[in-house]
């Protein structure tokens, strides 16, 4: 599933080009946020809530996963955004299929998929018991860049603040099942 994990020279310039060409501003959708997630008023930041939030139940809201999705999704093109993850706590960033199950655990179904990178080094494609990889992220990224080339079926994660010659690039190979599905711009999921 995962094509490569590489460090290469010129990565900083490549990431800057991605930012200039394909940058997307991500606003988180409060209607999808798990009740243990607290969003900032402008919808650009999220944190763990010490008490469950009083929120209405709706089909979009995550119940099983402590997650939130971006307001806008996409079903074509190239997209890039960056997520400030910091140094403390647990974090996972990535993308999810539009039809991902939000009420119970993900089953073996191509419509219920997450592509994730986590602070613990987990690099995964979650669809029930799907393949994953554990990386030694040293240092642990503080800011993660996410790049999606929808037509190629490619998802890449970048350590934005890494030294020029040490940028981490992780790409997944094409998953033809994803071609007919929409991807959401961001997911932040933690097993608190």
PDB file of C-alpha atoms in Angstrom:
ATOM      1  CA  UNK A   1       0.000   0.000   0.000  1.00  0.00           C
ATOM      2  CA  UNK A   2       2.664   2.531   0.985  1.00  0.00           C
ATOM      3  CA  UNK A   3       4.973   3.413  -1.843  1.00  0.00           C
ATOM      4  CA  UNK A   4       7.906   5.105  -0.143  1.00  0.00           C
ATOM      5  CA  UNK A   5       9.228   6.788   2.925  1.00  0.00           C
ATOM      6  CA  UNK A   6      11.985   9.106   1.809  1.00  0.00           C
ATOM      7  CA  UNK A   7      14.200  11.985   2.835  1.00  0.00           C
ATOM      8  CA  UNK A   8      15.440  14.106  -0.037  1.00  0.00           C
ATOM      9  CA  UNK A   9      17.315  17.313  -0.731  1.00  0.00           C
ATOM     10  CA  UNK A  10      15.237  20.229  -1.912  1.00  0.00           C
ATOM     11  CA  UNK A  11      12.190  19.041   0.015  1.00  0.00           C
ATOM     12  CA  UNK A  12      11.594  22.493   1.485  1.00  0.00           C
ATOM     13  CA  UNK A  13      11.342  23.996  -2.008  1.00  0.00           C
ATOM     14  CA  UNK A  14       9.038  21.202  -3.159  1.00  0.00           C
ATOM     15  CA  UNK A  15       6.749  21.758  -0.158  1.00  0.00           C
ATOM     16  CA  UNK A  16       6.714  25.522  -0.779  1.00  0.00           C
ATOM     17  CA  UNK A  17       5.710  24.853  -4.390  1.00  0.00           C
ATOM     18  CA  UNK A  18       2.869  22.609  -3.201  1.00  0.00           C
ATOM     19  CA  UNK A  19       1.757  25.367  -0.835  1.00  0.00           C
ATOM     20  CA  UNK A  20       1.798  28.028  -3.557  1.00  0.00           C
ATOM     21  CA  UNK A  21       0.083  25.885  -6.196  1.00  0.00           C
ATOM     22  CA  UNK A  22      -2.445  23.802  -4.285  1.00  0.00           C
ATOM     23  CA  UNK A  23      -2.953  25.407  -0.870  1.00  0.00           C
ATOM     24  CA  UNK A  24      -6.389  25.065   0.726  1.00  0.00           C
ATOM     25  CA  UNK A  25      -7.616  26.782   3.855  1.00  0.00           C
ATOM     26  CA  UNK A  26      -9.303  24.198   6.046  1.00  0.00           C
ATOM     27  CA  UNK A  27     -12.247  25.170   8.203  1.00  0.00           C
ATOM     28  CA  UNK A  28     -13.449  22.385  10.463  1.00  0.00           C
ATOM     29  CA  UNK A  29     -17.107  21.385  10.368  1.00  0.00           C
ATOM     30  CA  UNK A  30     -18.657  21.673  13.851  1.00  0.00           C
ATOM     31  CA  UNK A  31     -21.485  19.350  12.737  1.00  0.00           C
ATOM     32  CA  UNK A  32     -18.977  16.485  12.414  1.00  0.00           C
ATOM     33  CA  UNK A  33     -17.020  17.096  15.625  1.00  0.00           C
ATOM     34  CA  UNK A  34     -17.117  14.389  18.264  1.00  0.00           C
ATOM     35  CA  UNK A  35     -18.553  15.694  21.544  1.00  0.00           C
ATOM     36  CA  UNK A  36     -15.091  15.346  23.157  1.00  0.00           C
ATOM     37  CA  UNK A  37     -13.602  17.801  20.651  1.00  0.00           C
ATOM     38  CA  UNK A  38     -13.789  21.562  21.147  1.00  0.00           C
ATOM     39  CA  UNK A  39     -13.450  23.787  18.077  1.00  0.00           C
ATOM     40  CA  UNK A  40     -12.306  27.394  18.053  1.00  0.00           C
ATOM     41  CA  UNK A  41     -14.918  29.978  17.049  1.00  0.00           C
ATOM     42  CA  UNK A  42     -13.325  30.419  13.623  1.00  0.00           C
ATOM     43  CA  UNK A  43     -13.238  26.633  13.047  1.00  0.00           C
ATOM     44  CA  UNK A  44      -9.481  26.467  12.453  1.00  0.00           C
ATOM     45  CA  UNK A  45      -8.324  24.867  15.722  1.00  0.00           C
ATOM     46  CA  UNK A  46      -9.384  21.868  17.740  1.00  0.00           C
ATOM     47  CA  UNK A  47      -8.565  20.553  21.180  1.00  0.00           C
ATOM     48  CA  UNK A  48      -9.636  17.827  23.552  1.00  0.00           C
ATOM     49  CA  UNK A  49     -12.584  18.905  25.707  1.00  0.00           C
ATOM     50  CA  UNK A  50     -12.326  18.145  29.432  1.00  0.00           C
ATOM     51  CA  UNK A  51     -16.071  17.542  29.511  1.00  0.00           C
ATOM     52  CA  UNK A  52     -18.345  16.328  26.742  1.00  0.00           C
ATOM     53  CA  UNK A  53     -19.732  19.190  24.669  1.00  0.00           C
ATOM     54  CA  UNK A  54     -23.495  19.674  24.510  1.00  0.00           C
ATOM     55  CA  UNK A  55     -24.113  19.098  20.825  1.00  0.00           C
ATOM     56  CA  UNK A  56     -27.067  17.915  18.797  1.00  0.00           C
ATOM     57  CA  UNK A  57     -26.916  14.424  17.368  1.00  0.00           C
ATOM     58  CA  UNK A  58     -26.917  14.317  13.586  1.00  0.00           C
ATOM     59  CA  UNK A  59     -25.816  11.830  10.896  1.00  0.00           C
ATOM     60  CA  UNK A  60     -22.614  13.808  10.200  1.00  0.00           C
ATOM     61  CA  UNK A  61     -21.316  13.771  13.787  1.00  0.00           C
ATOM     62  CA  UNK A  62     -18.603  11.301  14.859  1.00  0.00           C
ATOM     63  CA  UNK A  63     -19.698   9.218  17.830  1.00  0.00           C
ATOM     64  CA  UNK A  64     -17.226   6.317  17.822  1.00  0.00           C
ATOM     65  CA  UNK A  65     -14.091   8.177  16.700  1.00  0.00           C
ATOM     66  CA  UNK A  66     -12.898  11.310  18.454  1.00  0.00           C
ATOM     67  CA  UNK A  67     -12.682  13.125  15.130  1.00  0.00           C
ATOM     68  CA  UNK A  68     -13.749  16.146  13.119  1.00  0.00           C
ATOM     69  CA  UNK A  69     -13.797  16.730   9.354  1.00  0.00           C
ATOM     70  CA  UNK A  70     -13.254  19.758   7.166  1.00  0.00           C
ATOM     71  CA  UNK A  71     -16.336  21.625   5.936  1.00  0.00           C
ATOM     72  CA  UNK A  72     -15.405  21.279   2.277  1.00  0.00           C
ATOM     73  CA  UNK A  73     -14.572  18.034   0.542  1.00  0.00           C
ATOM     74  CA  UNK A  74     -13.344  17.364  -2.966  1.00  0.00           C
ATOM     75  CA  UNK A  75     -13.623  14.727  -5.659  1.00  0.00           C
ATOM     76  CA  UNK A  76     -10.954  15.896  -8.083  1.00  0.00           C
ATOM     77  CA  UNK A  77      -7.733  17.873  -8.315  1.00  0.00           C
ATOM     78  CA  UNK A  78      -4.668  18.441  -6.165  1.00  0.00           C
ATOM     79  CA  UNK A  79      -4.928  19.821  -2.644  1.00  0.00           C
ATOM     80  CA  UNK A  80      -2.437  20.803   0.046  1.00  0.00           C
ATOM     81  CA  UNK A  81      -2.867  22.102   3.587  1.00  0.00           C
ATOM     82  CA  UNK A  82      -0.841  22.274   6.770  1.00  0.00           C
ATOM     83  CA  UNK A  83      -1.808  21.337  10.321  1.00  0.00           C
ATOM     84  CA  UNK A  84      -0.052  22.681  13.423  1.00  0.00           C
ATOM     85  CA  UNK A  85       0.031  19.629  15.725  1.00  0.00           C
ATOM     86  CA  UNK A  86       2.403  20.843  18.446  1.00  0.00           C
ATOM     87  CA  UNK A  87       4.517  18.692  20.739  1.00  0.00           C
ATOM     88  CA  UNK A  88       2.206  17.502  23.493  1.00  0.00           C
ATOM     89  CA  UNK A  89      -0.761  15.192  23.487  1.00  0.00           C
ATOM     90  CA  UNK A  90      -1.833  12.691  20.884  1.00  0.00           C
ATOM     91  CA  UNK A  91      -2.693  13.603  17.328  1.00  0.00           C
ATOM     92  CA  UNK A  92      -3.603  12.052  14.010  1.00  0.00           C
ATOM     93  CA  UNK A  93      -4.094  13.967  10.776  1.00  0.00           C
ATOM     94  CA  UNK A  94      -5.120  12.885   7.314  1.00  0.00           C
ATOM     95  CA  UNK A  95      -8.159  12.438   5.144  1.00  0.00           C
ATOM     96  CA  UNK A  96     -11.311  10.345   5.157  1.00  0.00           C
ATOM     97  CA  UNK A  97     -13.735   9.134   2.535  1.00  0.00           C
ATOM     98  CA  UNK A  98     -16.929  11.154   2.508  1.00  0.00           C
ATOM     99  CA  UNK A  99     -18.991   8.055   3.391  1.00  0.00           C
ATOM    100  CA  UNK A 100     -16.851   7.060   6.400  1.00  0.00           C
ATOM    101  CA  UNK A 101     -18.940   5.562   9.184  1.00  0.00           C
ATOM    102  CA  UNK A 102     -19.184   8.107  11.978  1.00  0.00           C
ATOM    103  CA  UNK A 103     -21.345   6.145  14.403  1.00  0.00           C
ATOM    104  CA  UNK A 104     -19.350   2.928  14.887  1.00  0.00           C
ATOM    105  CA  UNK A 105     -15.972   1.330  14.164  1.00  0.00           C
ATOM    106  CA  UNK A 106     -14.766   1.220  10.566  1.00  0.00           C
ATOM    107  CA  UNK A 107     -15.525  -2.108   8.869  1.00  0.00           C
ATOM    108  CA  UNK A 108     -13.908  -3.708   5.828  1.00  0.00           C
ATOM    109  CA  UNK A 109     -15.583  -1.446   3.317  1.00  0.00           C
ATOM    110  CA  UNK A 110     -13.878   0.804   0.727  1.00  0.00           C
ATOM    111  CA  UNK A 111     -16.320   3.615   1.545  1.00  0.00           C
ATOM    112  CA  UNK A 112     -15.231   3.716   5.204  1.00  0.00           C
ATOM    113  CA  UNK A 113     -11.562   4.626   5.023  1.00  0.00           C
ATOM    114  CA  UNK A 114      -9.088   6.920   6.810  1.00  0.00           C
ATOM    115  CA  UNK A 115      -5.570   7.709   5.535  1.00  0.00           C
ATOM    116  CA  UNK A 116      -3.646   8.853   8.622  1.00  0.00           C
ATOM    117  CA  UNK A 117      -0.317   9.894  10.082  1.00  0.00           C
ATOM    118  CA  UNK A 118      -0.080   9.983  13.885  1.00  0.00           C
ATOM    119  CA  UNK A 119       2.319  11.334  16.476  1.00  0.00           C
ATOM    120  CA  UNK A 120       3.163   7.768  17.500  1.00  0.00           C
ATOM    121  CA  UNK A 121       4.504   7.139  14.000  1.00  0.00           C
ATOM    122  CA  UNK A 122       1.492   5.155  12.820  1.00  0.00           C
ATOM    123  CA  UNK A 123       1.016   5.541   9.101  1.00  0.00           C
ATOM    124  CA  UNK A 124      -2.159   3.874   8.111  1.00  0.00           C
ATOM    125  CA  UNK A 125      -4.925   3.118   5.787  1.00  0.00           C
ATOM    126  CA  UNK A 126      -7.784   2.149   8.064  1.00  0.00           C
ATOM    127  CA  UNK A 127     -10.638   0.067   6.752  1.00  0.00           C
ATOM    128  CA  UNK A 128     -11.128  -2.525   9.428  1.00  0.00           C
ATOM    129  CA  UNK A 129      -7.965  -4.637   9.430  1.00  0.00           C
ATOM    130  CA  UNK A 130      -6.088  -2.854   6.644  1.00  0.00           C
ATOM    131  CA  UNK A 131      -2.323  -2.620   6.165  1.00  0.00           C
ATOM    132  CA  UNK A 132      -0.416   0.019   8.091  1.00  0.00           C
ATOM    133  CA  UNK A 133       3.164   0.985   8.825  1.00  0.00           C
ATOM    134  CA  UNK A 134       4.787   2.276  11.989  1.00  0.00           C
ATOM    135  CA  UNK A 135       7.554   4.822  11.457  1.00  0.00           C
ATOM    136  CA  UNK A 136      10.215   6.150  13.781  1.00  0.00           C
ATOM    137  CA  UNK A 137       9.328   9.842  13.593  1.00  0.00           C
ATOM    138  CA  UNK A 138      12.412  11.451  15.037  1.00  0.00           C
ATOM    139  CA  UNK A 139      11.957  14.274  15.585  1.00  0.00           C
ATOM    140  CA  UNK A 140       8.177  14.156  15.849  1.00  0.00           C
ATOM    141  CA  UNK A 141       6.661  16.690  13.427  1.00  0.00           C
ATOM    142  CA  UNK A 142       5.160  19.853  14.929  1.00  0.00           C
ATOM    143  CA  UNK A 143       3.547  20.923  11.678  1.00  0.00           C
ATOM    144  CA  UNK A 144       2.320  18.387   9.127  1.00  0.00           C
ATOM    145  CA  UNK A 145       1.672  19.113   5.460  1.00  0.00           C
ATOM    146  CA  UNK A 146      -0.947  16.950   3.725  1.00  0.00           C
ATOM    147  CA  UNK A 147      -0.974  16.671  -0.075  1.00  0.00           C
ATOM    148  CA  UNK A 148      -3.647  14.833  -2.069  1.00  0.00           C
ATOM    149  CA  UNK A 149      -3.528  14.171  -5.809  1.00  0.00           C
ATOM    150  CA  UNK A 150      -7.030  12.802  -6.278  1.00  0.00           C
ATOM    151  CA  UNK A 151      -6.610  11.606  -9.860  1.00  0.00           C
ATOM    152  CA  UNK A 152      -3.423   9.689  -9.001  1.00  0.00           C
ATOM    153  CA  UNK A 153      -4.941   8.307  -5.786  1.00  0.00           C
ATOM    154  CA  UNK A 154      -1.949   9.642  -3.840  1.00  0.00           C
ATOM    155  CA  UNK A 155      -1.769  10.961  -0.278  1.00  0.00           C
ATOM    156  CA  UNK A 156       1.511  12.395   1.064  1.00  0.00           C
ATOM    157  CA  UNK A 157       2.488  13.736   4.488  1.00  0.00           C
ATOM    158  CA  UNK A 158       5.333  16.211   5.062  1.00  0.00           C
ATOM    159  CA  UNK A 159       7.218  17.324   8.147  1.00  0.00           C
ATOM    160  CA  UNK A 160       6.936  21.026   7.318  1.00  0.00           C
ATOM    161  CA  UNK A 161       9.489  22.266   9.847  1.00  0.00           C
ATOM    162  CA  UNK A 162      12.165  19.656   9.090  1.00  0.00           C
ATOM    163  CA  UNK A 163      15.596  20.743   7.897  1.00  0.00           C
ATOM    164  CA  UNK A 164      15.846  21.178   4.145  1.00  0.00           C
ATOM    165  CA  UNK A 165      17.523  17.830   3.562  1.00  0.00           C
ATOM    166  CA  UNK A 166      15.368  15.872   5.999  1.00  0.00           C
ATOM    167  CA  UNK A 167      11.770  16.388   4.941  1.00  0.00           C
ATOM    168  CA  UNK A 168       9.703  13.255   5.423  1.00  0.00           C
ATOM    169  CA  UNK A 169       7.573  12.235   2.462  1.00  0.00           C
ATOM    170  CA  UNK A 170       5.174   9.338   2.686  1.00  0.00           C
ATOM    171  CA  UNK A 171       3.086   8.411  -0.327  1.00  0.00           C
ATOM    172  CA  UNK A 172       0.474   5.730  -0.718  1.00  0.00           C
ATOM    173  CA  UNK A 173      -0.028   3.887  -3.946  1.00  0.00           C
ATOM    174  CA  UNK A 174      -3.215   4.322  -5.900  1.00  0.00           C
ATOM    175  CA  UNK A 175      -6.275   2.721  -4.389  1.00  0.00           C
ATOM    176  CA  UNK A 176      -8.698   2.289  -7.307  1.00  0.00           C
ATOM    177  CA  UNK A 177     -11.621   1.962  -4.885  1.00  0.00           C
ATOM    178  CA  UNK A 178     -11.122   5.618  -3.930  1.00  0.00           C
ATOM    179  CA  UNK A 179     -11.640   6.850  -7.495  1.00  0.00           C
ATOM    180  CA  UNK A 180     -15.426   6.993  -7.235  1.00  0.00           C
ATOM    181  CA  UNK A 181     -15.536   8.404  -3.727  1.00  0.00           C
ATOM    182  CA  UNK A 182     -15.113  11.878  -2.337  1.00  0.00           C
ATOM    183  CA  UNK A 183     -12.406  12.765   0.133  1.00  0.00           C
ATOM    184  CA  UNK A 184     -12.797  15.193   2.985  1.00  0.00           C
ATOM    185  CA  UNK A 185     -10.084  17.741   3.570  1.00  0.00           C
ATOM    186  CA  UNK A 186      -9.072  16.936   7.105  1.00  0.00           C
ATOM    187  CA  UNK A 187      -9.576  14.539   9.933  1.00  0.00           C
ATOM    188  CA  UNK A 188      -8.109  14.815  13.377  1.00  0.00           C
ATOM    189  CA  UNK A 189      -8.704  11.690  15.393  1.00  0.00           C
ATOM    190  CA  UNK A 190      -7.367  10.671  18.763  1.00  0.00           C
ATOM    191  CA  UNK A 191      -7.910   7.722  21.025  1.00  0.00           C
ATOM    192  CA  UNK A 192      -8.200   9.610  24.288  1.00  0.00           C
TER     193      UNK A 192
END
